[in-house]
Amino acid sequence: MAEKNSVNKPKAVVLLSGGLDSLTCLAIAQAEGYEVYALSFDYQQRHASELAAARRIVEKMRPAAHQIMAVDLRSWGGSALTSDAIDVPKNRSIDPTEVPVTYVPARNLIFLSLATAYAEVLGARDIFIGVNSVDYSGYPDCRSAFINAFAEAARLGTCACDENWRFNIHTPLQKLSKAEIIRRGIELNVDYSLSVSCYQADSEGRACGVCDSCTLRKAGFAAAGVQDPTCYRK
Amino acid sequence: MAEKNSVNKPKAVVLLSGGLDSLTCLAIAQAEGYEVYALSFDYQQRHASELAAARRIVEKMRPAAHQIMAVDLRSWGGSALTSDAIDVPKNRSIDPTEVPVTYVPARNLIFLSLATAYAEVLGARDIFIGVNSVDYSGYPDCRSAFINAFAEAARLGTCACDENWRFNIHTPLQKLSKAEIIRRGIELNVDYSLSVSCYQADSEGRACGVCDSCTLRKAGFAAAGVQDPTCYRK
């Protein structure tokens, strides 16, 4: 854990989608004493309300900086989140062994690569990402084996490889259930009304209540015994 | 080597900057029988004439498709190629053990990640990148150790990891000198007047003649005994 209240806090890049997990991750990085540089992506995702949520989170949590980077993953589609030709599934039972159509090809590989570049420019060696292999084990890029392999590629592919250190990819939510993530956030006074998880929230940030992400979020709050502050359309 | 003249040629993503190396790489992929999907990046590079060169190359070489993807690496600068605050060095003697100021943090990590996503959407398992560790060994992201680590991260971070295969990252130029690259291209009838290597070519594609990239290009043509078709301003 980094030293708290240090004048020269260590810098960390935190991937901030605007969802529940990344909000919790940011709160954890701050609680661990890092000076946080939040990084969000405008990847032409169907759920652009995520970015509005990221901005609300930044306004409240006040990281040292917030970069919103445009990467047009709609260029080639391939996911329900980046192609209008693929529908977001609703009210389905979630099979953790199956890769869902909301999987965006190589998304975390891309996002971590960009976070690595930002970290290298900042002189930061710590990167936080809110991946989780409990609820989302159907996404290959959320697994520990990938994160570890990425850290090695990042070390070798940057000037960091000339020094005696490596990038630390922090995944504090990796082994937590959604309920445990929420409880950890509540301990840190996280205001979950700031975050949007829904894959198809409307322009006012109201969640659909029926997509996989809403289903997991609702179940997580119920299991945590915490009132869900989300505004659902149904 | 993939089968030539096959109706169902295997698909390959080829990173095409518009420079001499990537042009040669594209020609090699085609000669090896791949159906080529070229991928270029508009990363707000100082040398935007690269993209014009990439378009000229595509017009002549006719790959199956050409994607130009915008990724604004100028968001955080950190390189002479993405920041106006850092000058491109000229007429310097090149030290292969030193990381030059033209190094763009984690650039190949980012480009390969995006190529991996494109390959996954296409169902392609082959990616070509014109990295070279002879002339550019100062760039950490051109080394074989990085490429191998990246291939493993890409396998684990995509749906490919559920099958019994991995992404092949082809680096046919890895161990060639600039002169050898040029000779290989000439064998394949490559028209090098299509490519631009200069870090600060003007709007008409004329090269400065004095930056590292021009220095290496000039020396390469001289060593290969091939007439340099580049239009230099000096």
Short mmCIF file of C-alpha atoms in Angstrom, two decimals:
data_model
loop_
_atom_site.label_atom_id
_atom_site.label_comp_id
_atom_site.label_asym_id
_atom_site.label_seq_id
_atom_site.Cartn_x
_atom_site.Cartn_y
_atom_site.Cartn_z
CA MET A 1 0.00 0.00 0.00
CA ALA A 2 1.34 3.42 -0.93
CA GLU A 3 1.92 5.96 1.80
CA LYS A 4 -1.10 8.12 2.56
CA ASN A 5 -1.00 11.92 2.82
CA SER A 6 2.41 11.99 1.24
CA VAL A 7 3.33 15.23 -0.50
CA ASN A 8 4.71 13.14 -3.33
CA LYS A 9 2.07 10.49 -3.69
CA PRO A 10 2.86 7.82 -6.24
CA LYS A 11 0.89 8.30 -9.44
CA ALA A 12 -1.51 5.66 -10.72
CA VAL A 13 -3.57 5.44 -13.89
CA VAL A 14 -7.09 4.21 -13.15
CA LEU A 15 -9.30 2.97 -15.98
CA LEU A 16 -12.66 4.62 -15.40
CA SER A 17 -15.57 3.44 -17.51
CA GLY A 18 -18.17 5.11 -15.35
CA GLY A 19 -19.57 1.78 -14.14
CA LEU A 20 -19.85 0.42 -10.62
CA ASP A 21 -16.62 -1.58 -10.74
CA SER A 22 -14.37 1.18 -12.05
CA LEU A 23 -15.84 3.68 -9.56
CA THR A 24 -14.99 1.27 -6.73
CA CYS A 25 -11.53 0.77 -8.19
CA LEU A 26 -10.89 4.51 -8.24
CA ALA A 27 -11.99 4.79 -4.61
CA ILE A 28 -9.65 1.94 -3.66
CA ALA A 29 -6.69 3.55 -5.47
CA GLN A 30 -7.32 6.82 -3.67
CA ALA A 31 -7.70 5.02 -0.31
CA GLU A 32 -4.38 3.29 -0.96
CA GLY A 33 -2.73 6.69 -1.24
CA TYR A 34 -2.21 7.06 -4.98
CA GLU A 35 -2.49 10.28 -6.93
CA VAL A 36 -5.05 9.12 -9.46
CA TYR A 37 -5.00 9.86 -13.20
CA ALA A 38 -8.34 8.63 -14.50
CA LEU A 39 -8.57 7.39 -18.07
CA SER A 40 -11.86 6.90 -19.92
CA PHE A 41 -12.53 5.90 -23.50
CA ASP A 42 -14.99 7.16 -25.99
CA TYR A 43 -15.06 4.03 -28.13
CA GLN A 44 -18.38 4.85 -29.73
CA GLN A 45 -19.99 2.47 -27.28
CA ARG A 46 -23.72 2.05 -27.41
CA HIS A 47 -23.87 3.16 -23.79
CA ALA A 48 -22.49 6.68 -24.13
CA SER A 49 -24.13 7.49 -20.80
CA GLU A 50 -21.10 5.73 -19.28
CA LEU A 51 -18.97 8.73 -20.19
CA ALA A 52 -21.44 11.12 -18.57
CA ALA A 53 -21.19 8.93 -15.45
CA ALA A 54 -17.37 9.03 -15.63
CA ARG A 55 -17.54 12.83 -15.68
CA ARG A 56 -19.89 12.90 -12.66
CA ILE A 57 -17.54 10.57 -10.79
CA VAL A 58 -14.54 12.79 -11.57
CA GLU A 59 -16.41 15.88 -10.38
CA LYS A 60 -17.12 14.21 -7.05
CA MET A 61 -13.96 12.15 -6.51
CA ARG A 62 -11.49 14.75 -7.85
CA PRO A 63 -8.61 12.68 -9.24
CA ALA A 64 -5.50 14.64 -10.27
CA ALA A 65 -6.55 14.47 -13.93
CA HIS A 66 -9.07 12.85 -16.25
CA GLN A 67 -8.32 11.95 -19.86
CA ILE A 68 -11.10 10.92 -22.19
CA MET A 69 -9.55 9.29 -25.20
CA ALA A 70 -11.37 8.63 -28.46
CA VAL A 71 -10.78 5.18 -30.00
CA ASP A 72 -13.38 4.28 -32.57
CA LEU A 73 -13.93 0.56 -31.98
CA ARG A 74 -17.09 0.89 -34.06
CA SER A 75 -14.72 0.89 -37.08
CA TRP A 76 -15.03 -2.86 -37.22
CA GLY A 77 -17.94 -3.69 -34.90
CA GLY A 78 -17.99 -7.28 -33.73
CA SER A 79 -19.88 -6.66 -30.48
CA ALA A 80 -23.37 -5.78 -29.30
CA LEU A 81 -21.76 -2.76 -27.63
CA THR A 82 -20.18 -1.38 -30.79
CA SER A 83 -22.52 -2.51 -33.54
CA ASP A 84 -26.16 -1.62 -34.03
CA ALA A 85 -26.55 -4.87 -35.97
CA ILE A 86 -26.17 -6.97 -32.80
CA ASP A 87 -28.82 -6.65 -30.08
CA VAL A 88 -28.01 -6.45 -26.37
CA PRO A 89 -29.53 -9.58 -24.79
CA LYS A 90 -32.10 -9.09 -22.06
CA ASN A 91 -33.51 -11.11 -19.19
CA ARG A 92 -31.25 -14.04 -20.00
CA SER A 93 -29.77 -16.38 -17.44
CA ILE A 94 -26.04 -15.68 -17.39
CA ASP A 95 -23.74 -18.57 -18.20
CA PRO A 96 -20.24 -17.78 -16.91
CA THR A 97 -18.61 -20.23 -19.29
CA GLU A 98 -19.98 -18.55 -22.41
CA VAL A 99 -18.53 -15.47 -24.09
CA PRO A 100 -21.45 -13.01 -24.35
CA VAL A 101 -22.22 -10.97 -27.50
CA THR A 102 -21.42 -7.87 -25.43
CA TYR A 103 -17.76 -8.95 -25.44
CA VAL A 104 -15.82 -6.26 -27.33
CA PRO A 105 -12.89 -7.90 -29.14
CA ALA A 106 -9.63 -7.28 -27.29
CA ARG A 107 -11.10 -4.34 -25.39
CA ASN A 108 -9.07 -4.68 -22.20
CA LEU A 109 -5.93 -5.38 -24.25
CA ILE A 110 -6.51 -2.07 -26.03
CA PHE A 111 -7.48 -0.13 -22.90
CA LEU A 112 -4.54 -1.46 -20.89
CA SER A 113 -2.17 -0.64 -23.76
CA LEU A 114 -3.37 2.94 -23.79
CA ALA A 115 -3.18 3.09 -19.99
CA THR A 116 0.41 1.84 -20.22
CA ALA A 117 1.30 4.63 -22.64
CA TYR A 118 -0.30 7.22 -20.34
CA ALA A 119 1.51 5.72 -17.33
CA GLU A 120 4.82 5.81 -19.18
CA VAL A 121 4.36 9.48 -20.07
CA LEU A 122 3.40 10.30 -16.45
CA GLY A 123 6.26 8.24 -15.01
CA ALA A 124 3.70 6.09 -13.18
CA ARG A 125 4.21 2.39 -12.69
CA ASP A 126 0.79 1.56 -11.25
CA ILE A 127 -2.36 0.90 -13.27
CA PHE A 128 -5.74 0.01 -11.77
CA ILE A 129 -8.40 -1.87 -13.71
CA GLY A 130 -11.69 -3.10 -12.27
CA VAL A 131 -11.75 -6.50 -13.94
CA ASN A 132 -13.50 -9.25 -12.15
CA SER A 133 -13.46 -12.94 -12.90
CA VAL A 134 -16.35 -13.93 -10.67
CA ASP A 135 -19.32 -12.36 -12.41
CA TYR A 136 -17.70 -11.91 -15.82
CA SER A 137 -15.65 -15.01 -16.30
CA GLY A 138 -17.13 -15.29 -19.79
CA TYR A 139 -14.91 -12.36 -20.81
CA PRO A 140 -11.41 -13.74 -21.51
CA ASP A 141 -9.80 -10.35 -20.98
CA CYS A 142 -10.91 -10.23 -17.35
CA ARG A 143 -8.88 -13.24 -16.25
CA SER A 144 -5.70 -13.14 -14.15
CA ALA A 145 -3.69 -15.11 -16.73
CA PHE A 146 -4.34 -12.37 -19.28
CA ILE A 147 -3.52 -9.57 -16.85
CA ASN A 148 -0.20 -11.20 -15.93
CA ALA A 149 0.74 -11.80 -19.57
CA PHE A 150 -0.17 -8.21 -20.37
CA ALA A 151 2.04 -6.86 -17.57
CA GLU A 152 4.99 -8.72 -19.06
CA ALA A 153 4.29 -7.44 -22.59
CA ALA A 154 3.94 -3.90 -21.20
CA ARG A 155 7.26 -4.16 -19.39
CA LEU A 156 9.04 -5.39 -22.49
CA GLY A 157 7.31 -2.98 -24.87
CA THR A 158 8.14 0.25 -23.10
CA CYS A 159 11.20 2.08 -21.87
CA ALA A 160 10.38 0.64 -18.46
CA CYS A 161 12.14 -2.50 -19.63
CA ASP A 162 15.45 -0.68 -19.40
CA GLU A 163 15.01 -0.13 -15.68
CA ASN A 164 14.65 -2.54 -12.85
CA TRP A 165 10.92 -2.34 -12.53
CA ARG A 166 7.68 -3.44 -14.12
CA PHE A 167 4.18 -2.08 -14.41
CA ASN A 168 1.95 -3.19 -11.58
CA ILE A 169 -1.50 -3.92 -12.94
CA HIS A 170 -3.74 -3.72 -9.88
CA THR A 171 -6.97 -5.70 -10.07
CA PRO A 172 -8.43 -5.22 -6.60
CA LEU A 173 -11.84 -6.55 -7.64
CA GLN A 174 -10.53 -9.68 -9.38
CA LYS A 175 -11.83 -12.19 -6.86
CA LEU A 176 -14.77 -10.32 -5.38
CA SER A 177 -18.42 -10.99 -6.06
CA LYS A 178 -20.56 -8.04 -7.08
CA ALA A 179 -21.95 -7.91 -3.54
CA GLU A 180 -18.43 -7.84 -2.07
CA ILE A 181 -17.43 -5.05 -4.46
CA ILE A 182 -20.43 -3.01 -3.34
CA ARG A 183 -19.69 -3.61 0.34
CA ARG A 184 -16.06 -2.53 -0.17
CA GLY A 185 -17.28 0.62 -1.92
CA ILE A 186 -19.77 1.42 0.82
CA GLU A 187 -16.94 1.15 3.40
CA LEU A 188 -15.12 3.79 1.33
CA ASN A 189 -18.22 6.02 1.17
CA VAL A 190 -18.69 5.51 -2.54
CA ASP A 191 -21.83 7.09 -3.93
CA TYR A 192 -23.06 4.48 -6.41
CA SER A 193 -25.74 6.78 -7.78
CA LEU A 194 -22.86 8.39 -9.75
CA SER A 195 -22.20 5.21 -11.75
CA VAL A 196 -24.04 3.67 -14.69
CA SER A 197 -23.69 -0.04 -15.45
CA CYS A 198 -26.45 -0.48 -18.02
CA TYR A 199 -25.49 -1.39 -21.60
CA GLN A 200 -28.35 0.70 -22.93
CA ALA A 201 -29.05 3.49 -20.45
CA ASP A 202 -31.04 6.39 -21.89
CA SER A 203 -29.77 9.93 -22.33
CA GLU A 204 -30.77 10.75 -18.76
CA GLY A 205 -28.70 7.85 -17.45
CA ARG A 206 -31.73 5.70 -16.58
CA ALA A 207 -30.90 1.99 -16.75
CA CYS A 208 -32.93 -0.55 -18.75
CA GLY A 209 -33.13 -2.98 -15.85
CA VAL A 210 -33.03 -6.06 -18.08
CA CYS A 211 -29.58 -6.38 -19.74
CA ASP A 212 -26.87 -8.65 -18.25
CA SER A 213 -25.15 -5.70 -16.62
CA CYS A 214 -28.37 -4.47 -14.95
CA THR A 215 -29.20 -8.02 -13.87
CA LEU A 216 -25.80 -8.41 -12.17
CA ARG A 217 -25.99 -4.97 -10.59
CA LYS A 218 -29.45 -5.53 -9.13
CA ALA A 219 -28.49 -8.94 -7.78
CA GLY A 220 -25.28 -7.47 -6.31
CA PHE A 221 -27.08 -4.78 -4.34
CA ALA A 222 -29.67 -7.31 -3.15
CA ALA A 223 -26.98 -9.75 -2.02
CA ALA A 224 -24.98 -6.98 -0.33
CA GLY A 225 -28.09 -5.87 1.56
CA VAL A 226 -27.55 -2.34 0.31
CA GLN A 227 -30.26 -0.18 -1.23
CA ASP A 228 -29.73 0.13 -4.99
CA PRO A 229 -29.62 3.84 -5.87
CA THR A 230 -29.94 3.10 -9.60
CA CYS A 231 -32.78 4.67 -11.53
CA TYR A 232 -34.27 1.84 -13.63
CA ARG A 233 -36.79 2.44 -16.40
CA LYS A 234 -38.45 -0.84 -15.42
CA MET B 1 3.74 -20.04 -46.05
CA ALA B 2 0.06 -19.79 -46.92
CA GLU B 3 -1.15 -21.33 -50.16
CA LYS B 4 -1.06 -19.00 -53.15
CA ASN B 5 -3.97 -18.41 -55.49
CA SER B 6 -6.35 -20.12 -53.11
CA VAL B 7 -10.01 -19.10 -53.41
CA ASN B 8 -10.12 -18.96 -49.62
CA LYS B 9 -6.86 -17.27 -48.83
CA PRO B 10 -6.13 -16.92 -45.13
CA LYS B 11 -6.73 -13.39 -43.91
CA ALA B 12 -3.96 -11.34 -42.35
CA VAL B 13 -3.97 -7.90 -40.75
CA VAL B 14 -0.95 -5.86 -41.88
CA LEU B 15 0.04 -2.73 -39.98
CA LEU B 16 0.67 -0.11 -42.64
CA SER B 17 2.23 3.15 -41.55
CA GLY B 18 3.07 4.25 -45.06
CA GLY B 19 6.81 3.92 -44.50
CA LEU B 20 9.34 1.77 -46.29
CA ASP B 21 9.23 -1.10 -43.78
CA SER B 22 5.46 -1.51 -43.64
CA LEU B 23 5.20 -1.30 -47.43
CA THR B 24 7.72 -4.14 -47.71
CA CYS B 25 5.83 -6.08 -45.05
CA LEU B 26 2.58 -5.74 -46.99
CA ALA B 27 4.28 -6.98 -50.16
CA ILE B 28 5.68 -9.97 -48.26
CA ALA B 29 2.26 -10.87 -46.79
CA GLN B 30 0.73 -10.76 -50.27
CA ALA B 31 3.59 -12.81 -51.72
CA GLU B 32 3.02 -15.40 -48.99
CA GLY B 33 -0.57 -15.76 -50.17
CA TYR B 34 -2.52 -13.88 -47.53
CA GLU B 35 -5.63 -11.83 -48.15
CA VAL B 36 -4.41 -8.58 -46.63
CA TYR B 37 -6.42 -6.26 -44.39
CA ALA B 38 -4.29 -3.16 -44.01
CA LEU B 39 -4.57 -1.12 -40.81
CA SER B 40 -3.23 2.42 -40.46
CA PHE B 41 -3.45 4.84 -37.57
CA ASP B 42 -4.14 8.51 -37.49
CA TYR B 43 -2.49 9.16 -34.14
CA GLN B 44 -2.06 12.87 -34.77
CA GLN B 45 1.51 12.14 -35.72
CA ARG B 46 3.66 15.03 -36.76
CA HIS B 47 4.27 13.28 -40.05
CA ALA B 48 0.68 13.15 -41.36
CA SER B 49 2.13 12.62 -44.83
CA GLU B 50 2.55 8.98 -43.73
CA LEU B 51 -1.20 8.50 -44.07
CA ALA B 52 -1.20 9.96 -47.56
CA ALA B 53 1.55 7.46 -48.39
CA ALA B 54 -0.51 4.61 -46.88
CA ARG B 55 -3.41 5.58 -49.15
CA ARG B 56 -1.13 5.65 -52.22
CA ILE B 57 0.22 2.22 -51.28
CA VAL B 58 -3.30 0.82 -50.92
CA GLU B 59 -4.31 2.23 -54.29
CA LYS B 60 -1.39 0.46 -55.94
CA MET B 61 -1.18 -2.78 -53.91
CA ARG B 62 -4.94 -3.35 -53.55
CA PRO B 63 -5.32 -5.20 -50.26
CA ALA B 64 -8.81 -6.60 -49.49
CA ALA B 65 -9.52 -3.65 -47.19
CA HIS B 66 -7.87 -0.66 -45.55
CA GLN B 67 -8.91 0.70 -42.17
CA ILE B 68 -7.59 4.04 -40.95
CA MET B 69 -8.24 4.27 -37.25
CA ALA B 70 -8.05 7.46 -35.23
CA VAL B 71 -6.24 7.19 -31.87
CA ASP B 72 -5.21 10.54 -30.50
CA LEU B 73 -1.80 9.82 -28.93
CA ARG B 74 -1.28 13.57 -28.83
CA SER B 75 -3.62 13.52 -25.78
CA TRP B 76 -0.60 13.04 -23.58
CA GLY B 77 2.39 13.77 -25.83
CA GLY B 78 5.66 12.37 -24.58
CA SER B 79 7.34 12.03 -27.98
CA ALA B 80 8.85 14.23 -30.66
CA LEU B 81 6.34 12.63 -33.04
CA THR B 82 3.27 13.58 -31.00
CA SER B 83 4.27 16.80 -29.28
CA ASP B 84 5.25 20.09 -30.84
CA ALA B 85 7.22 20.85 -27.68
CA ILE B 86 9.88 18.24 -28.55
CA ASP B 87 11.98 18.76 -31.69
CA VAL B 88 12.80 15.99 -34.14
CA PRO B 89 16.59 15.58 -33.99
CA LYS B 90 18.56 16.06 -37.18
CA ASN B 91 21.92 15.03 -38.55
CA ARG B 92 22.79 13.15 -35.39
CA SER B 93 24.83 9.98 -35.25
CA ILE B 94 22.44 7.19 -34.31
CA ASP B 95 23.23 5.28 -31.13
CA PRO B 96 21.34 1.97 -31.19
CA THR B 97 21.53 1.60 -27.41
CA GLU B 98 19.70 4.85 -26.73
CA VAL B 99 15.93 5.36 -26.80
CA PRO B 100 15.40 8.29 -29.18
CA VAL B 101 13.00 11.18 -28.45
CA THR B 102 10.99 9.99 -31.44
CA TYR B 103 9.98 6.91 -29.41
CA VAL B 104 6.20 7.10 -28.91
CA PRO B 105 5.32 5.53 -25.54
CA ALA B 106 3.91 2.02 -25.97
CA ARG B 107 3.08 2.68 -29.63
CA ASN B 108 3.53 -0.86 -30.93
CA LEU B 109 1.73 -2.24 -27.87
CA ILE B 110 -1.24 -0.04 -28.77
CA PHE B 111 -1.07 -0.72 -32.51
CA LEU B 112 -0.76 -4.48 -32.05
CA SER B 113 -3.67 -4.45 -29.58
CA LEU B 114 -5.86 -2.73 -32.14
CA ALA B 115 -4.64 -5.09 -34.86
CA THR B 116 -5.54 -8.01 -32.61
CA ALA B 117 -9.09 -6.69 -32.19
CA TYR B 118 -9.42 -6.25 -35.95
CA ALA B 119 -8.03 -9.77 -36.53
CA GLU B 120 -10.45 -11.23 -34.01
CA VAL B 121 -13.41 -9.56 -35.72
CA LEU B 122 -12.20 -10.78 -39.14
CA GLY B 123 -11.48 -14.28 -37.86
CA ALA B 124 -7.83 -13.82 -38.88
CA ARG B 125 -5.03 -15.29 -36.84
CA ASP B 126 -2.12 -13.67 -38.67
CA ILE B 127 -0.80 -10.17 -38.04
CA PHE B 128 2.18 -8.62 -39.85
CA ILE B 129 4.23 -5.80 -38.39
CA GLY B 130 7.37 -4.34 -39.92
CA VAL B 131 9.40 -4.05 -36.75
CA ASN B 132 13.11 -4.32 -37.06
CA SER B 133 15.68 -4.68 -34.34
CA VAL B 134 18.75 -3.96 -36.45
CA ASP B 135 18.37 -0.31 -37.27
CA TYR B 136 15.92 0.56 -34.48
CA SER B 137 17.13 -1.41 -31.51
CA GLY B 138 16.73 1.73 -29.41
CA TYR B 139 12.96 1.24 -29.58
CA PRO B 140 12.01 -1.35 -26.94
CA ASP B 141 8.76 -2.21 -28.71
CA CYS B 142 10.60 -3.48 -31.80
CA ARG B 143 12.35 -6.33 -30.00
CA SER B 144 11.47 -10.02 -30.36
CA ALA B 145 11.03 -10.48 -26.61
CA PHE B 146 8.25 -7.91 -26.66
CA ILE B 147 6.58 -9.38 -29.74
CA ASN B 148 6.55 -12.85 -28.16
CA ALA B 149 5.15 -11.56 -24.86
CA PHE B 150 2.51 -9.62 -26.76
CA ALA B 151 1.41 -12.70 -28.71
CA GLU B 152 0.82 -14.51 -25.44
CA ALA B 153 -1.16 -11.61 -23.96
CA ALA B 154 -3.23 -11.41 -27.16
CA ARG B 155 -4.00 -15.12 -27.05
CA LEU B 156 -5.12 -14.93 -23.43
CA GLY B 157 -7.02 -11.67 -23.80
CA THR B 158 -9.28 -12.67 -26.67
CA CYS B 159 -11.75 -15.38 -27.48
CA ALA B 160 -8.91 -17.08 -29.34
CA CYS B 161 -7.80 -18.42 -25.97
CA ASP B 162 -10.80 -20.75 -25.96
CA GLU B 163 -9.57 -22.49 -29.08
CA ASN B 164 -6.46 -24.39 -29.82
CA TRP B 165 -4.62 -21.65 -31.60
CA ARG B 166 -2.76 -18.42 -31.05
CA PHE B 167 -2.20 -15.23 -32.97
CA ASN B 168 0.86 -15.39 -35.19
CA ILE B 169 2.64 -12.06 -35.09
CA HIS B 170 4.78 -12.08 -38.23
CA THR B 171 7.87 -9.88 -38.16
CA PRO B 172 9.54 -10.70 -41.46
CA LEU B 173 11.89 -7.71 -41.23
CA GLN B 174 13.01 -8.37 -37.65
CA LYS B 175 16.57 -9.36 -38.45
CA LEU B 176 17.14 -7.56 -41.73
CA SER B 177 19.24 -4.47 -42.24
CA LYS B 178 17.61 -1.56 -44.07
CA ALA B 179 19.56 -2.56 -47.19
CA GLU B 180 18.32 -6.16 -46.95
CA ILE B 181 14.74 -4.93 -46.52
CA ILE B 182 15.06 -2.82 -49.65
CA ARG B 183 16.57 -5.70 -51.63
CA ARG B 184 13.72 -7.99 -50.54
CA GLY B 185 11.20 -5.36 -51.63
CA ILE B 186 12.86 -4.87 -54.99
CA GLU B 187 12.64 -8.64 -55.57
CA LEU B 188 8.88 -8.28 -54.99
CA ASN B 189 8.65 -5.32 -57.38
CA VAL B 190 7.87 -2.86 -54.61
CA ASP B 191 7.68 0.74 -55.74
CA TYR B 192 9.39 2.61 -52.92
CA SER B 193 8.42 5.99 -54.32
CA LEU B 194 5.00 5.28 -52.77
CA SER B 195 6.36 5.27 -49.21
CA VAL B 196 7.37 8.11 -46.91
CA SER B 197 9.80 7.51 -44.04
CA CYS B 198 10.56 11.08 -43.01
CA TYR B 199 9.41 12.27 -39.57
CA GLN B 200 8.70 15.71 -40.96
CA ALA B 201 7.85 15.39 -44.63
CA ASP B 202 6.03 18.39 -46.08
CA SER B 203 2.48 18.43 -47.38
CA GLU B 204 3.69 17.24 -50.78
CA GLY B 205 5.41 14.24 -49.21
CA ARG B 206 8.92 15.64 -49.70
CA ALA B 207 11.35 14.33 -47.09
CA CYS B 208 13.57 16.56 -44.92
CA GLY B 209 16.66 14.46 -45.61
CA VAL B 210 18.16 15.06 -42.17
CA CYS B 211 16.06 13.30 -39.49
CA ASP B 212 17.02 9.83 -38.18
CA SER B 213 14.50 8.15 -40.42
CA CYS B 214 15.77 9.92 -43.57
CA THR B 215 19.36 9.18 -42.54
CA LEU B 216 18.61 5.45 -42.24
CA ARG B 217 16.62 5.39 -45.47
CA LYS B 218 19.34 7.11 -47.48
CA ALA B 219 22.02 4.83 -46.06
CA GLY B 220 19.83 1.78 -46.77
CA PHE B 221 19.38 2.58 -50.45
CA ALA B 222 23.09 3.36 -50.77
CA ALA B 223 24.08 0.06 -49.11
CA ALA B 224 21.57 -1.89 -51.21
CA GLY B 225 22.98 -0.36 -54.37
CA VAL B 226 19.48 0.69 -55.38
CA GLN B 227 18.57 4.15 -56.60
CA ASP B 228 16.64 6.04 -53.90
CA PRO B 229 13.36 7.27 -55.41
CA THR B 230 12.68 9.57 -52.43
CA CYS B 231 12.17 13.26 -53.07
CA TYR B 232 14.32 15.06 -50.50
CA ARG B 233 14.08 18.79 -49.83
CA LYS B 234 17.83 18.81 -49.21
#
